[in-house]
Coordinates of C-alpha atoms and ligand atoms in Angstrom, one line a residue:
M1 CA 0.0 0.0 0.0
V2 CA 1.3 3.4 -1.0
I3 CA -0.1 6.4 0.9
V4 CA 0.9 10.0 0.5
G5 CA 0.1 12.9 2.9
N6 CA -2.0 12.8 6.0
N7 CA -5.6 12.4 5.0
L8 CA -7.2 10.9 8.2
A9 CA -9.7 8.7 6.4
S10 CA -7.0 7.3 4.1
S11 CA -4.8 6.4 7.1
I12 CA -7.7 4.6 8.7
Y13 CA -8.5 2.7 5.5
V14 CA -4.9 1.7 5.0
R15 CA -4.6 0.6 8.7
N16 CA -7.8 -1.6 8.3
K17 CA -6.4 -3.1 5.1
A18 CA -3.1 -4.0 6.7
K19 CA -5.0 -5.5 9.7
A20 CA -7.1 -7.6 7.4
C21 CA -4.0 -8.8 5.6
S22 CA -2.3 -9.9 8.9
E23 CA -5.6 -11.5 10.1
T24 CA -5.7 -13.6 6.9
G25 CA -2.0 -14.4 6.6
I26 CA -1.3 -12.1 3.7
Y27 CA 2.1 -10.3 3.9
S28 CA 1.7 -6.5 3.5
E29 CA 3.8 -3.4 3.6
V30 CA 2.7 0.2 4.0
H31 CA 4.8 2.8 2.1
E32 CA 4.1 6.1 3.7
F33 CA 5.3 9.4 2.2
P34 CA 4.9 13.0 3.5
E35 CA 2.9 15.4 1.4
S36 CA 6.1 17.1 0.4
V37 CA 7.5 14.1 -1.4
S38 CA 8.2 14.4 -5.1
E39 CA 6.1 12.5 -7.6
N40 CA 9.3 10.9 -9.0
E41 CA 10.2 9.4 -5.6
V42 CA 6.8 7.8 -5.3
L43 CA 7.1 6.6 -8.9
R44 CA 10.4 5.0 -8.2
R45 CA 9.0 3.2 -5.2
I46 CA 6.1 1.8 -7.3
Q47 CA 8.7 0.6 -9.8
E48 CA 10.6 -1.2 -7.1
L49 CA 7.4 -2.9 -6.0
N50 CA 6.5 -3.8 -9.6
E51 CA 9.9 -5.6 -9.8
N52 CA 9.6 -7.3 -6.4
T53 CA 8.5 -10.9 -7.1
R54 CA 7.4 -11.3 -3.5
I55 CA 4.7 -8.6 -3.9
H56 CA 1.6 -9.6 -5.9
G57 CA -0.6 -6.6 -5.3
I58 CA 0.0 -2.8 -5.2
L59 CA -2.4 0.0 -4.4
V60 CA -2.1 3.7 -4.2
Q61 CA -4.5 5.0 -1.6
L62 CA -6.8 7.8 -2.9
P63 CA -7.3 10.7 -2.7
L64 CA -3.7 12.0 -3.3
P65 CA -2.6 15.5 -2.3
R66 CA -3.6 18.1 -4.8
H67 CA -0.3 18.5 -6.5
F68 CA -0.2 14.8 -7.5
E69 CA -1.9 13.4 -10.5
D70 CA -3.8 10.1 -9.7
K71 CA -3.5 8.9 -13.2
R72 CA 0.3 9.1 -13.4
L73 CA 0.8 7.0 -10.3
I74 CA -1.9 4.5 -11.2
A75 CA -0.5 4.1 -14.7
A76 CA 2.9 3.2 -13.1
I77 CA 1.5 0.2 -11.3
A78 CA 2.1 -3.1 -13.1
V79 CA -1.2 -4.1 -14.6
E80 CA -1.0 -7.7 -13.2
K81 CA -0.5 -6.2 -9.7
D82 CA -3.3 -3.6 -9.9
V83 CA -5.5 -5.1 -7.3
D84 CA -7.7 -2.0 -7.1
G85 CA -8.5 -2.4 -10.8
F86 CA -7.8 1.4 -11.5
H87 CA -5.2 1.0 -14.2
L88 CA -6.5 2.0 -17.6
N89 CA -6.0 -1.5 -19.0
N90 CA -8.1 -3.0 -16.2
V91 CA -10.7 -0.3 -16.7
G92 CA -10.8 -1.1 -20.4
A93 CA -11.2 -4.8 -19.6
L94 CA -14.1 -4.0 -17.3
V95 CA -15.8 -1.8 -19.9
T96 CA -15.6 -4.6 -22.5
G97 CA -16.9 -7.3 -20.2
N98 CA -13.6 -9.0 -19.7
A99 CA -12.8 -7.8 -16.2
V100 CA -9.4 -8.8 -14.9
F101 CA -9.4 -6.9 -11.5
S102 CA -12.7 -5.4 -10.6
P103 CA -12.7 -2.2 -8.3
C104 CA -13.2 -3.5 -4.8
T105 CA -16.1 -1.4 -3.6
P106 CA -18.6 -2.1 -6.4
Y107 CA -17.2 -5.7 -6.6
G108 CA -18.2 -6.0 -2.9
V109 CA -21.6 -4.7 -3.7
M110 CA -22.1 -7.3 -6.4
R111 CA -20.9 -10.0 -4.0
M112 CA -23.4 -8.9 -1.4
L113 CA -26.3 -8.9 -3.9
E114 CA -25.3 -12.3 -5.2
K115 CA -24.9 -13.8 -1.7
S116 CA -28.3 -12.3 -0.6
G117 CA -30.0 -13.8 -3.6
I118 CA -31.0 -10.4 -5.0
Q119 CA -31.5 -10.5 -8.8
V120 CA -29.8 -7.9 -10.9
E121 CA -30.9 -9.0 -14.4
G122 CA -33.9 -7.0 -15.6
Q123 CA -33.9 -4.7 -12.5
H124 CA -33.6 -1.0 -12.5
A125 CA -30.3 -0.3 -10.7
V126 CA -29.5 3.3 -9.8
V127 CA -26.2 4.6 -8.5
V128 CA -25.9 8.2 -7.1
G129 CA -22.3 9.3 -7.7
R130 CA -20.2 9.0 -10.8
S131 CA -16.7 8.5 -9.4
N132 CA -14.1 6.2 -11.0
I133 CA -13.9 4.3 -7.7
V134 CA -17.6 3.6 -7.2
G135 CA -20.3 5.0 -9.6
K136 CA -18.8 4.2 -13.0
P137 CA -17.5 0.7 -12.3
M138 CA -20.7 -0.1 -10.4
A139 CA -22.8 0.8 -13.5
L140 CA -20.6 -1.3 -15.7
M141 CA -20.9 -4.4 -13.5
W142 CA -24.7 -4.1 -13.4
L143 CA -24.8 -3.6 -17.2
E144 CA -22.8 -6.8 -17.6
K145 CA -25.5 -8.6 -15.6
G146 CA -28.4 -7.3 -17.7
A147 CA -29.7 -4.5 -15.4
T148 CA -31.2 -1.3 -16.7
V149 CA -28.8 1.2 -15.3
T150 CA -29.0 4.9 -14.3
I151 CA -26.1 7.0 -13.0
C152 CA -27.2 10.1 -11.2
T153 CA -24.8 12.9 -10.3
S154 CA -24.9 16.0 -8.0
K155 CA -26.3 17.9 -11.0
T156 CA -29.2 15.4 -11.8
R157 CA -32.5 17.2 -12.1
D158 CA -35.4 15.5 -10.2
L159 CA -33.1 13.0 -8.4
T160 CA -36.1 11.8 -6.5
G161 CA -37.7 10.7 -9.8
Y162 CA -34.8 8.3 -10.4
T163 CA -34.2 7.0 -6.9
R164 CA -37.9 6.3 -6.3
R165 CA -37.9 4.0 -9.3
A166 CA -34.8 2.1 -8.3
D167 CA -35.1 -1.6 -7.5
I168 CA -31.4 -1.5 -6.4
L169 CA -30.1 1.9 -5.1
V170 CA -26.4 2.5 -4.4
V171 CA -25.5 5.8 -2.9
A172 CA -21.9 7.3 -2.9
T173 CA -22.3 11.1 -2.6
G174 CA -20.5 12.1 0.6
K175 CA -23.7 13.9 1.7
P176 CA -24.7 12.5 5.1
R177 CA -28.2 11.0 5.4
M178 CA -29.3 12.6 2.1
I179 CA -31.4 9.6 1.1
T180 CA -34.5 9.7 3.2
A181 CA -37.4 7.2 3.1
D182 CA -39.5 9.4 0.6
L183 CA -36.7 8.9 -2.0
V184 CA -36.9 5.1 -1.8
K185 CA -39.3 2.6 -3.4
A186 CA -40.9 0.2 -1.0
G187 CA -39.0 -3.1 -0.9
A188 CA -36.0 -1.7 -2.7
T189 CA -32.4 -2.8 -2.0
V190 CA -30.5 0.2 -0.6
I191 CA -26.7 0.0 -0.4
D192 CA -24.9 2.9 1.4
V193 CA -21.3 3.5 0.2
G194 CA -21.0 6.8 2.1
I195 CA -19.0 7.3 5.2
N196 CA -19.1 10.7 6.9
R197 CA -17.8 11.9 10.2
M198 CA -20.5 13.8 12.0
P199 CA -19.8 16.9 14.3
N200 CA -20.5 14.6 17.3
G201 CA -17.6 12.3 16.1
K202 CA -20.0 9.5 15.0
L203 CA -19.9 8.0 11.5
A204 CA -23.0 8.3 9.3
G205 CA -23.7 7.0 5.8
D206 CA -25.4 8.8 2.9
V207 CA -28.6 7.1 3.7
D208 CA -30.9 8.0 6.6
F209 CA -30.8 4.4 7.9
D210 CA -33.4 4.8 10.6
S211 CA -36.2 6.0 8.3
V212 CA -35.1 4.0 5.2
K213 CA -34.9 0.7 7.0
E214 CA -38.7 0.8 7.5
K215 CA -39.3 1.0 3.8
A216 CA -36.5 -0.9 2.1
G217 CA -36.5 -4.6 1.5
Y218 CA -32.7 -4.8 2.2
I219 CA -30.4 -2.1 3.5
T220 CA -26.7 -2.0 4.6
P221 CA -25.5 -0.1 7.7
V222 CA -22.6 2.4 8.1
P223 CA -20.2 1.4 9.5
G224 CA -20.2 -2.3 9.0
G225 CA -21.8 -2.6 5.6
V226 CA -19.9 -1.9 2.4
G227 CA -16.6 -1.0 4.1
P228 CA -15.7 -4.5 5.2
M229 CA -16.8 -5.9 1.8
T230 CA -14.4 -3.5 0.0
I231 CA -11.5 -4.9 2.1
A232 CA -12.6 -8.5 1.6
M233 CA -12.6 -8.0 -2.2
L234 CA -9.2 -6.4 -2.0
L235 CA -7.9 -9.5 -0.3
Y236 CA -9.7 -11.6 -2.9
N237 CA -8.1 -9.7 -5.8
T238 CA -4.7 -10.0 -4.1
I239 CA -5.0 -13.8 -3.7
E240 CA -6.1 -13.9 -7.4
A241 CA -3.0 -11.9 -8.4
A242 CA -0.7 -14.2 -6.5
R243 CA -2.5 -17.3 -8.0
R244 CA -2.0 -16.0 -11.5
A245 CA 1.6 -15.1 -10.9
Q246 CA 2.2 -18.7 -9.7
A247 CA 0.4 -20.2 -12.7
E248 CA 2.6 -18.0 -15.0
A249 CA 5.7 -19.3 -13.2
L250 CA 4.9 -23.0 -13.7
P251 CA 6.5 -24.7 -16.6
R252 CA 4.0 -25.2 -19.5
I253 CA 3.4 -28.9 -20.1
N254 CA 2.2 -29.9 -23.5
V255 CA -0.5 -32.4 -22.8
G256 CA -0.8 -33.3 -26.5
N257 CA -4.4 -32.4 -27.1
N258 CA -3.8 -29.3 -29.1
T259 CA -3.5 -31.0 -32.5
Ligands
LIG301 N1 -10.1 5.6 -1.7 C1 -11.4 5.3 -1.5 N2 -11.7 4.1 -1.8 C2 -10.5 3.6 -2.3 C3 -10.2 2.3 -2.9 O1 -11.0 1.4 -3.0 N3 -8.9 2.1 -3.2 C4 -8.0 3.1 -3.1 N4 -6.7 2.9 -3.5 N5 -8.3 4.3 -2.6 C5 -9.5 4.5 -2.2

């Protein structure tokens, strides 16, 4: 994990990821840099990690300080170690329905839907938020499963008109408790990707859990909903990367059935 600067939320995410690695027996390293570091120094470290055969997964924790360009650092990560699925090659693979590494948060949402027996095909799935980390990859994963997909943004006119018609609603806006019960269809599946620190120090999602839980068919809490799933899928992608690296390293045996 590569982390630059002192964004508090990022430090907590990275600590939780490292803890999950140690709990599951995955070796991990945290490469921390001060905000004043040069981009070249971070790029050099990524290159060293690319070349280190004991490391199978690399991630750059986002957001980066303002004077860094996300895309330059992400482009430097070896495609086969990009366990966040943010490298352009992996994004392209996802767009064309050939995902190699799927971004962890929407991947975790898909896994929750699947494990809860919630159908995606033919459903109207709405995501509020159009980020590269959540909104866009979420929409692509739903499309691949045959949903009718709507992406809403902070500029969407008549947001309520879309959210009220969602069979599956994912919210990633960073606006605490903005989705109230009147914005939700009865029986809908509501998945809250938001995590906001309230003035009283408590964490709150983008969904008003107490009112929406009375109306939704399924709902995820904050904390304890999507967050742990994101980490689980990161571990999943990392194991997958290690498995692929090992398969690559095995001698290829000609089994004689390719005539
Ligand atoms: N910042 C918020 N979510 C994520 C994530 O899934 N990966 C990384 N690298 N940074 C993030």
